[in-house]
mmCIF file of C-alpha atoms in Angstrom:
data_model
loop_
_atom_site.group_PDB
_atom_site.id
_atom_site.type_symbol
_atom_site.label_atom_id
_atom_site.label_comp_id
_atom_site.label_asym_id
_atom_site.label_seq_id
_atom_site.Cartn_x
_atom_site.Cartn_y
_atom_site.Cartn_z
ATOM 1 C CA UNK B 602 0.000 0.000 0.000
ATOM 2 C CA UNK B 603 1.558 3.336 -1.036
ATOM 3 C CA UNK B 604 1.921 6.129 1.497
ATOM 4 C CA UNK B 605 -0.471 9.074 1.428
ATOM 5 C CA UNK B 606 2.234 11.336 -0.028
ATOM 6 C CA UNK B 607 2.971 8.807 -2.787
ATOM 7 C CA UNK B 608 -0.724 8.476 -3.573
ATOM 8 C CA UNK B 609 -1.163 12.233 -3.900
ATOM 9 C CA UNK B 610 2.058 12.626 -5.904
ATOM 10 C CA UNK B 611 0.992 9.895 -8.324
ATOM 11 C CA UNK B 612 -2.539 11.176 -8.965
ATOM 12 C CA UNK B 613 -2.478 14.945 -8.308
ATOM 13 C CA UNK B 614 -1.687 15.979 -11.895
ATOM 14 C CA UNK B 615 -4.435 13.783 -13.332
ATOM 15 C CA UNK B 616 -7.013 15.121 -10.869
ATOM 16 C CA UNK B 617 -5.893 18.709 -11.508
ATOM 17 C CA UNK B 618 -6.124 18.297 -15.309
ATOM 18 C CA UNK B 619 -9.664 16.947 -15.025
ATOM 19 C CA UNK B 620 -10.663 19.673 -12.561
ATOM 20 C CA UNK B 621 -9.207 22.355 -14.837
ATOM 21 C CA UNK B 622 -10.991 21.073 -17.933
ATOM 22 C CA UNK B 623 -14.282 20.929 -16.044
ATOM 23 C CA UNK B 624 -14.027 24.268 -14.269
ATOM 24 C CA UNK B 625 -12.086 26.215 -16.872
ATOM 25 C CA UNK B 626 -9.916 28.110 -14.414
ATOM 26 C CA UNK B 627 -6.912 27.564 -12.200
ATOM 27 C CA UNK B 628 -8.428 28.595 -8.872
ATOM 28 C CA UNK B 629 -11.476 26.346 -9.080
ATOM 29 C CA UNK B 630 -9.273 23.511 -10.344
ATOM 30 C CA UNK B 631 -6.978 23.894 -7.343
ATOM 31 C CA UNK B 632 -9.963 23.967 -4.966
ATOM 32 C CA UNK B 633 -11.507 20.899 -6.611
ATOM 33 C CA UNK B 634 -8.185 19.041 -6.493
ATOM 34 C CA UNK B 635 -7.700 19.821 -2.816
ATOM 35 C CA UNK B 636 -11.285 18.881 -1.949
ATOM 36 C CA UNK B 637 -10.971 15.647 -3.941
ATOM 37 C CA UNK B 638 -7.966 14.538 -1.927
ATOM 38 C CA UNK B 639 -9.618 15.598 1.329
ATOM 39 C CA UNK B 640 -12.585 13.364 0.426
ATOM 40 C CA UNK B 641 -10.260 10.528 -0.543
ATOM 41 C CA UNK B 642 -8.393 10.844 2.757
ATOM 42 C CA UNK B 643 -11.649 10.687 4.725
ATOM 43 C CA UNK B 644 -13.076 7.818 2.651
ATOM 44 C CA UNK B 645 -10.015 5.697 1.929
ATOM 45 C CA UNK B 646 -10.976 3.065 4.485
ATOM 46 C CA UNK B 647 -14.323 2.630 2.664
ATOM 47 C CA UNK B 648 -12.722 2.293 -0.783
ATOM 48 C CA UNK B 649 -13.749 -0.913 -2.508
ATOM 49 C CA UNK B 650 -11.103 -2.309 -4.840
ATOM 50 C CA UNK B 651 -11.588 -1.236 -8.423
ATOM 51 C CA UNK B 652 -9.954 1.381 -10.545
ATOM 52 C CA UNK B 653 -8.595 3.969 -8.162
ATOM 53 C CA UNK B 654 -8.300 6.536 -10.933
ATOM 54 C CA UNK B 655 -11.967 5.998 -11.834
ATOM 55 C CA UNK B 656 -12.882 6.616 -8.202
ATOM 56 C CA UNK B 657 -10.870 9.851 -8.246
ATOM 57 C CA UNK B 658 -12.599 10.936 -11.474
ATOM 58 C CA UNK B 659 -16.003 10.248 -9.918
ATOM 59 C CA UNK B 660 -15.188 12.284 -6.800
ATOM 60 C CA UNK B 661 -13.757 15.177 -8.852
ATOM 61 C CA UNK B 662 -16.718 15.193 -11.233
ATOM 62 C CA UNK B 663 -19.281 15.073 -8.424
ATOM 63 C CA UNK B 664 -17.520 17.903 -6.595
ATOM 64 C CA UNK B 665 -17.550 19.980 -9.793
ATOM 65 C CA UNK B 666 -21.282 19.377 -10.290
ATOM 66 C CA UNK B 667 -21.926 20.270 -6.631
ATOM 67 C CA UNK B 668 -19.915 23.473 -7.095
ATOM 68 C CA UNK B 669 -21.944 24.416 -10.182
ATOM 69 C CA UNK B 670 -25.246 23.759 -8.408
ATOM 70 C CA UNK B 671 -24.112 25.794 -5.409
ATOM 71 C CA UNK B 672 -23.060 28.699 -7.605
ATOM 72 C CA UNK B 673 -26.357 28.610 -9.447
ATOM 73 C CA UNK B 674 -28.059 29.476 -6.178
ATOM 74 C CA UNK B 675 -25.478 32.109 -5.253
ATOM 75 C CA UNK B 676 -24.656 34.240 -8.281
ATOM 76 C CA UNK B 677 -21.158 35.634 -8.082
ATOM 77 C CA UNK B 678 -19.676 38.373 -10.221
ATOM 78 C CA UNK B 679 -17.062 36.697 -12.419
ATOM 79 C CA UNK B 680 -13.649 38.088 -13.206
ATOM 80 C CA UNK B 681 -12.906 38.792 -16.855
ATOM 81 C CA UNK B 682 -12.042 35.708 -18.926
ATOM 82 C CA UNK B 683 -8.471 36.861 -19.585
ATOM 83 C CA UNK B 684 -7.719 37.097 -15.867
ATOM 84 C CA UNK B 685 -8.393 33.409 -15.328
ATOM 85 C CA UNK B 686 -6.468 32.298 -18.402
ATOM 86 C CA UNK B 687 -3.152 33.825 -17.345
ATOM 87 C CA UNK B 688 -1.096 31.096 -15.672
ATOM 88 C CA UNK B 689 0.049 32.147 -12.215
ATOM 89 C CA UNK B 690 3.587 31.797 -10.991
ATOM 90 C CA UNK B 691 2.497 29.318 -8.329
ATOM 91 C CA UNK B 692 1.655 26.619 -10.883
ATOM 92 C CA UNK B 693 3.845 23.564 -11.254
ATOM 93 C CA UNK B 694 5.475 23.098 -14.657
ATOM 94 C CA UNK B 695 3.063 20.234 -15.371
ATOM 95 C CA UNK B 696 0.059 22.420 -14.579
ATOM 96 C CA UNK B 697 1.371 25.272 -16.714
ATOM 97 C CA UNK B 698 1.920 22.860 -19.623
ATOM 98 C CA UNK B 699 -1.575 21.415 -19.234
ATOM 99 C CA UNK B 700 -3.215 24.825 -19.057
ATOM 100 C CA UNK B 701 -1.331 26.166 -22.040
ATOM 101 C CA UNK B 702 -1.836 23.155 -24.307
ATOM 102 C CA UNK B 703 -5.602 23.192 -24.659
ATOM 103 C CA UNK B 704 -6.442 25.830 -27.206
ATOM 104 C CA UNK B 705 -8.087 28.869 -25.560
ATOM 105 C CA UNK B 706 -10.855 28.783 -28.177
ATOM 106 C CA UNK B 707 -11.608 25.172 -27.269
ATOM 107 C CA UNK B 708 -11.573 25.938 -23.534
ATOM 108 C CA UNK B 709 -13.916 28.878 -24.156
ATOM 109 C CA UNK B 710 -16.261 26.589 -26.101
ATOM 110 C CA UNK B 711 -16.131 24.025 -23.276
ATOM 111 C CA UNK B 712 -16.924 26.768 -20.763
ATOM 112 C CA UNK B 713 -20.106 27.586 -22.706
ATOM 113 C CA UNK B 714 -21.485 24.041 -22.392
ATOM 114 C CA UNK B 715 -23.926 23.176 -19.639
ATOM 115 C CA UNK B 716 -22.179 21.342 -16.778
ATOM 116 C CA UNK B 717 -23.696 17.944 -17.666
ATOM 117 C CA UNK B 718 -22.585 18.182 -21.300
ATOM 118 C CA UNK B 719 -19.175 19.587 -20.353
ATOM 119 C CA UNK B 720 -18.499 16.751 -17.916
ATOM 120 C CA UNK B 721 -19.429 14.088 -20.472
ATOM 121 C CA UNK B 722 -17.384 15.653 -23.285
ATOM 122 C CA UNK B 723 -14.325 16.280 -21.090
ATOM 123 C CA UNK B 724 -14.365 12.768 -19.628
ATOM 124 C CA UNK B 725 -14.674 11.259 -23.117
ATOM 125 C CA UNK B 726 -12.616 13.504 -25.368
ATOM 126 C CA UNK B 727 -10.019 14.988 -23.008
ATOM 127 C CA UNK B 728 -9.566 12.325 -20.317
ATOM 128 C CA UNK B 729 -10.209 9.438 -22.733
ATOM 129 C CA UNK B 730 -12.696 7.462 -20.672
ATOM 130 C CA UNK B 731 -15.021 4.947 -22.338
ATOM 131 C CA UNK B 732 -18.782 5.452 -22.353
ATOM 132 C CA UNK B 733 -19.106 2.667 -19.758
ATOM 133 C CA UNK B 734 -16.577 4.332 -17.464
ATOM 134 C CA UNK B 735 -18.364 7.660 -17.822
ATOM 135 C CA UNK B 736 -21.727 6.057 -17.041
ATOM 136 C CA UNK B 737 -20.224 4.453 -13.919
ATOM 137 C CA UNK B 738 -18.522 7.691 -12.878
ATOM 138 C CA UNK B 739 -21.658 9.793 -13.289
ATOM 139 C CA UNK B 740 -24.099 7.136 -12.107
ATOM 140 C CA UNK B 741 -26.232 7.461 -15.252
ATOM 141 C CA UNK B 742 -27.326 5.108 -18.029
ATOM 142 C CA UNK B 743 -25.220 4.534 -21.127
ATOM 143 C CA UNK B 744 -27.875 6.170 -23.331
ATOM 144 C CA UNK B 745 -27.672 9.318 -21.228
ATOM 145 C CA UNK B 746 -23.897 9.409 -21.680
ATOM 146 C CA UNK B 747 -24.219 8.967 -25.456
ATOM 147 C CA UNK B 748 -26.838 11.699 -25.633
ATOM 148 C CA UNK B 749 -24.821 14.161 -23.533
ATOM 149 C CA UNK B 750 -21.657 13.561 -25.539
ATOM 150 C CA UNK B 751 -23.501 13.870 -28.857
ATOM 151 C CA UNK B 752 -25.323 17.054 -27.872
ATOM 152 C CA UNK B 753 -22.234 18.469 -26.170
ATOM 153 C CA UNK B 754 -20.136 17.935 -29.291
ATOM 154 C CA UNK B 755 -22.782 19.632 -31.436
ATOM 155 C CA UNK B 756 -22.853 22.640 -29.098
ATOM 156 C CA UNK B 757 -19.046 22.665 -28.973
ATOM 157 C CA UNK B 758 -18.847 22.756 -32.759
ATOM 158 C CA UNK B 759 -21.474 25.526 -32.951
ATOM 159 C CA UNK B 760 -19.529 27.580 -30.418
ATOM 160 C CA UNK B 761 -16.286 27.076 -32.337
ATOM 161 C CA UNK B 762 -18.023 28.057 -35.590
ATOM 162 C CA UNK B 763 -19.206 31.303 -33.975
ATOM 163 C CA UNK B 764 -15.692 31.972 -32.685
ATOM 164 C CA UNK B 765 -14.158 31.122 -36.080
ATOM 165 C CA UNK B 766 -15.719 34.252 -37.541
ATOM 166 C CA UNK B 767 -13.278 36.283 -35.399
ATOM 167 C CA UNK B 768 -10.564 33.816 -34.379
ATOM 168 C CA UNK B 769 -8.264 31.871 -36.707
ATOM 169 C CA UNK B 770 -7.393 29.270 -34.051
ATOM 170 C CA UNK B 771 -11.079 28.350 -33.712
ATOM 171 C CA UNK B 772 -11.263 28.076 -37.502
ATOM 172 C CA UNK B 773 -8.280 25.688 -37.449
ATOM 173 C CA UNK B 774 -9.925 23.566 -34.743
ATOM 174 C CA UNK B 775 -13.020 23.139 -36.901
ATOM 175 C CA UNK B 776 -10.928 22.134 -39.913
ATOM 176 C CA UNK B 777 -9.008 19.481 -37.948
ATOM 177 C CA UNK B 778 -12.109 17.802 -36.528
#
């Protein structure tokens, strides 16, 4: 059994990447990552053998959805988009690489999706999970996963097409898909 420090070191980047893709900003991703590991620490004795990474994805995803629901009830004034996209100096090199390697136009399009669609698309197309793994992670039926991914991809493409009118990188993303 690995130590707690080894467990966090091994999985922190993966959890952070997922949290960043879901939330779209560094601060929420850091909060989600920290909360995920706090939940894991409290629940580790109840963990039933299976894919540990899948369990982490489920916790991270559920925390993100809880955060979105909570914010829907408490509207907060958001900072400008550019503020959140500037990598801070407190990021690890891995985090800075991850943040900078998803095209800003694509991240903007992901940010426009509803949380349910965003989660499904990110888990499938960014994390690389199968439909079955996504269904297990979200606790929904396979048909629901297929529908959310299909609709999410359509909305993603529409958003990129709107952006392509003003942004060459969005135009390139559409051409490569």
